Amino acid sequence: MSFEVVAASRAEEVRLSAWQHAVRTGLQLGAVGLFMTVVGILGMFNNRPIIVGLLTLGYATLGLTVFTAGLLVGRRRLFPTGQQMLLAGATAGLLAALPVAALATVMIFYSLRFIFVSLDPPLLKMLTFGQQPALLGVFYLLLIGPVLGSLGAAFLMLPDRPRRPLAGGLVAAGLAGLFQELVRPILA
């Protein structure tokens, strides 16, 4: 008896529908975003500008998490039409932004610093985009989730010819912004 036969007989294959995959992916990346928020990664990254006055590493990380939800949903190409894939990407993006938005909503009404020291007022200001009232910022966060999720799914619908240089350019711009303090003296 060969190893493949034994392994195949023992393996349990879980079949998910396309929408179950989209929901699961969104919730998993929502858990990642929530974890990064609670342990203080987003708060630390928010102090590091990528584009000064416009984009910080904290916002880019949070946005990339939601964008990746749509990207992962679109990567498997489980949906027959482009509109369904965009809708699934938007659903995954909303579900990825939902746990972080829920945490921000709780932080508006209750201080959670006695549990997690990183959940401080500057983090709440970041999560709500500095909006007053803060619930408006939570609404913006929930609005940005589906937009970035559908952009992630739409990115994979692009032909290879424009998609590859665009991806490389975005990665290079992000790395240049991240390491700007190291690059600036070299270029000077």
Short mmCIF file of C-alpha atoms in Angstrom, two decimals:
data_model
loop_
_atom_site.label_atom_id
_atom_site.label_comp_id
_atom_site.label_asym_id
_atom_site.label_seq_id
_atom_site.Cartn_x
_atom_site.Cartn_y
_atom_site.Cartn_z
CA MET A 1 0.00 0.00 0.00
CA SER A 2 1.57 3.26 -1.07
CA PHE A 3 1.79 6.36 1.07
CA GLU A 4 -0.47 8.39 -1.25
CA VAL A 5 -3.34 5.91 -0.87
CA VAL A 6 -3.09 5.93 2.91
CA ALA A 7 -2.78 9.71 3.05
CA ALA A 8 -5.71 10.17 0.67
CA SER A 9 -7.90 7.84 2.66
CA ARG A 10 -7.17 9.73 5.90
CA ALA A 11 -7.50 13.24 4.56
CA GLU A 12 -10.80 14.93 5.17
CA GLU A 13 -11.53 17.51 2.56
CA VAL A 14 -13.66 20.44 3.58
CA ARG A 15 -15.66 21.87 0.70
CA LEU A 16 -16.68 25.49 1.06
CA SER A 17 -18.99 27.32 -1.28
CA ALA A 18 -17.68 30.46 -2.92
CA TRP A 19 -19.60 32.73 -0.52
CA GLN A 20 -18.51 30.72 2.51
CA HIS A 21 -14.92 31.21 1.36
CA ALA A 22 -15.49 34.98 1.04
CA VAL A 23 -17.04 35.22 4.51
CA ARG A 24 -14.35 33.05 6.11
CA THR A 25 -11.55 35.03 4.45
CA GLY A 26 -13.04 38.33 5.57
CA LEU A 27 -13.45 37.15 9.16
CA GLN A 28 -9.93 35.72 9.28
CA LEU A 29 -8.37 38.96 8.07
CA GLY A 30 -10.64 40.86 10.43
CA ALA A 31 -9.12 38.81 13.26
CA VAL A 32 -5.65 39.73 11.97
CA GLY A 33 -6.59 43.43 11.96
CA LEU A 34 -8.06 43.16 15.44
CA PHE A 35 -4.93 41.41 16.71
CA MET A 36 -2.66 44.08 15.23
CA THR A 37 -4.78 46.75 16.87
CA VAL A 38 -4.98 45.16 20.31
CA VAL A 39 -1.28 44.32 20.65
CA GLY A 40 -0.27 47.83 19.58
CA ILE A 41 1.20 47.27 16.12
CA LEU A 42 -1.13 49.78 14.44
CA GLY A 43 -0.49 52.35 17.16
CA MET A 44 3.28 52.05 16.71
CA PHE A 45 3.02 52.05 12.93
CA ASN A 46 0.85 55.16 12.98
CA ASN A 47 3.86 57.17 14.15
CA ARG A 48 5.78 56.26 10.99
CA PRO A 49 4.86 58.33 7.90
CA ILE A 50 5.05 56.79 4.44
CA ILE A 51 3.79 59.91 2.65
CA VAL A 52 4.30 62.80 5.08
CA GLY A 53 1.03 64.46 6.00
CA LEU A 54 -1.03 62.01 3.97
CA LEU A 55 -0.39 58.33 4.80
CA THR A 56 1.16 56.58 7.78
CA LEU A 57 2.33 53.00 8.02
CA GLY A 58 -0.56 52.31 10.43
CA TYR A 59 -3.20 53.33 7.90
CA ALA A 60 -1.35 51.51 5.12
CA THR A 61 -1.20 48.31 7.20
CA LEU A 62 -4.87 48.47 8.09
CA GLY A 63 -5.81 49.22 4.48
CA LEU A 64 -3.57 46.46 3.19
CA THR A 65 -5.25 43.97 5.50
CA VAL A 66 -8.67 44.84 4.09
CA PHE A 67 -7.32 44.96 0.51
CA THR A 68 -5.79 41.50 1.01
CA ALA A 69 -9.20 40.12 1.98
CA GLY A 70 -10.55 41.06 -1.43
CA LEU A 71 -7.37 39.87 -3.09
CA LEU A 72 -7.59 36.43 -1.50
CA VAL A 73 -11.25 36.09 -2.44
CA GLY A 74 -10.52 37.00 -6.04
CA ARG A 75 -7.42 34.84 -6.30
CA ARG A 76 -9.31 31.55 -6.26
CA ARG A 77 -11.71 32.69 -9.00
CA LEU A 78 -14.67 30.88 -7.49
CA PHE A 79 -17.26 33.28 -8.87
CA PRO A 80 -18.52 32.99 -12.46
CA THR A 81 -18.88 36.73 -13.16
CA GLY A 82 -16.77 39.78 -12.41
CA GLN A 83 -19.66 41.49 -10.63
CA GLN A 84 -20.03 38.57 -8.22
CA MET A 85 -16.29 38.60 -7.59
CA LEU A 86 -16.39 42.34 -6.84
CA LEU A 87 -19.35 41.85 -4.52
CA ALA A 88 -17.56 39.01 -2.74
CA GLY A 89 -14.45 41.18 -2.39
CA ALA A 90 -16.57 43.97 -0.94
CA THR A 91 -18.18 41.50 1.48
CA ALA A 92 -14.79 40.19 2.58
CA GLY A 93 -13.52 43.76 2.96
CA LEU A 94 -16.50 44.73 5.11
CA LEU A 95 -16.03 41.67 7.30
CA ALA A 96 -12.31 42.42 7.61
CA ALA A 97 -13.02 45.99 8.75
CA LEU A 98 -15.88 45.03 11.06
CA PRO A 99 -13.88 43.74 14.10
CA VAL A 100 -11.64 46.82 14.11
CA ALA A 101 -14.68 49.08 13.80
CA ALA A 102 -16.40 47.21 16.63
CA LEU A 103 -13.31 47.67 18.81
CA ALA A 104 -13.24 51.39 17.99
CA THR A 105 -16.93 51.67 18.90
CA VAL A 106 -16.32 50.00 22.27
CA MET A 107 -13.30 52.27 22.84
CA ILE A 108 -15.50 55.34 22.29
CA PHE A 109 -17.75 54.43 25.20
CA TYR A 110 -15.40 52.44 27.50
CA SER A 111 -11.73 52.67 28.27
CA LEU A 112 -10.07 49.30 27.70
CA ARG A 113 -6.60 50.39 28.81
CA PHE A 114 -6.87 48.35 32.00
CA ILE A 115 -6.82 45.25 29.79
CA PHE A 116 -4.64 46.33 26.85
CA VAL A 117 -2.30 49.28 27.38
CA SER A 118 -2.03 49.92 23.65
CA LEU A 119 -5.72 50.87 23.37
CA ASP A 120 -5.10 54.54 24.10
CA PRO A 121 -6.75 57.76 22.86
CA PRO A 122 -4.24 58.30 19.99
CA LEU A 123 -5.14 54.86 18.63
CA LEU A 124 -8.84 55.69 18.86
CA LYS A 125 -8.15 58.93 17.02
CA MET A 126 -6.37 56.94 14.32
CA LEU A 127 -9.16 54.37 13.98
CA THR A 128 -11.82 57.08 13.72
CA PHE A 129 -9.72 59.22 11.34
CA GLY A 130 -9.82 62.07 13.86
CA GLN A 131 -13.50 62.69 13.14
CA GLN A 132 -15.90 64.32 15.57
CA PRO A 133 -18.18 62.67 16.55
CA ALA A 134 -16.03 59.57 16.66
CA LEU A 135 -18.87 57.36 15.47
CA LEU A 136 -18.62 59.13 12.11
CA GLY A 137 -15.05 57.85 11.86
CA VAL A 138 -16.26 54.33 12.62
CA PHE A 139 -18.78 54.72 9.79
CA TYR A 140 -15.92 55.80 7.48
CA LEU A 141 -13.96 52.71 8.51
CA LEU A 142 -16.94 50.52 7.65
CA LEU A 143 -17.30 52.34 4.34
CA ILE A 144 -13.63 52.00 3.38
CA GLY A 145 -13.67 48.24 4.06
CA PRO A 146 -15.91 47.23 1.14
CA VAL A 147 -14.22 49.74 -1.18
CA LEU A 148 -10.74 48.36 -0.53
CA GLY A 149 -12.00 44.77 -0.57
CA SER A 150 -13.59 45.22 -3.97
CA LEU A 151 -10.42 46.97 -5.21
CA GLY A 152 -8.47 43.90 -4.11
CA ALA A 153 -10.77 41.64 -6.10
CA ALA A 154 -10.72 44.03 -9.07
CA PHE A 155 -6.92 44.12 -9.03
CA LEU A 156 -6.85 40.45 -9.98
CA MET A 157 -9.27 41.06 -12.82
CA LEU A 158 -6.69 43.28 -14.54
CA PRO A 159 -4.67 41.69 -17.35
CA ASP A 160 -1.14 40.59 -16.45
CA ARG A 161 0.53 43.27 -18.52
CA PRO A 162 -0.64 46.28 -16.45
CA ARG A 163 -1.09 44.40 -13.18
CA ARG A 164 2.52 43.27 -12.70
CA PRO A 165 4.18 46.71 -13.07
CA LEU A 166 1.42 48.30 -11.00
CA ALA A 167 2.00 45.81 -8.17
CA GLY A 168 5.76 46.30 -8.38
CA GLY A 169 5.38 50.07 -8.36
CA LEU A 170 3.10 50.01 -5.32
CA VAL A 171 5.49 47.75 -3.42
CA ALA A 172 8.48 49.90 -4.39
CA ALA A 173 6.70 53.13 -3.37
CA GLY A 174 5.72 51.58 -0.05
CA LEU A 175 9.25 50.38 0.64
CA ALA A 176 10.76 53.73 -0.37
CA GLY A 177 8.36 55.53 1.96
CA LEU A 178 9.05 53.08 4.75
CA PHE A 179 12.81 53.40 4.46
CA GLN A 180 12.85 57.09 3.57
CA GLU A 181 15.18 57.96 6.45
CA LEU A 182 17.74 55.53 5.06
CA VAL A 183 17.27 56.46 1.40
CA ARG A 184 17.39 60.25 1.84
CA PRO A 185 21.06 60.40 3.01
CA ILE A 186 22.13 58.03 0.23
CA LEU A 187 20.52 60.23 -2.43
CA ALA A 188 21.90 63.47 -0.90
#
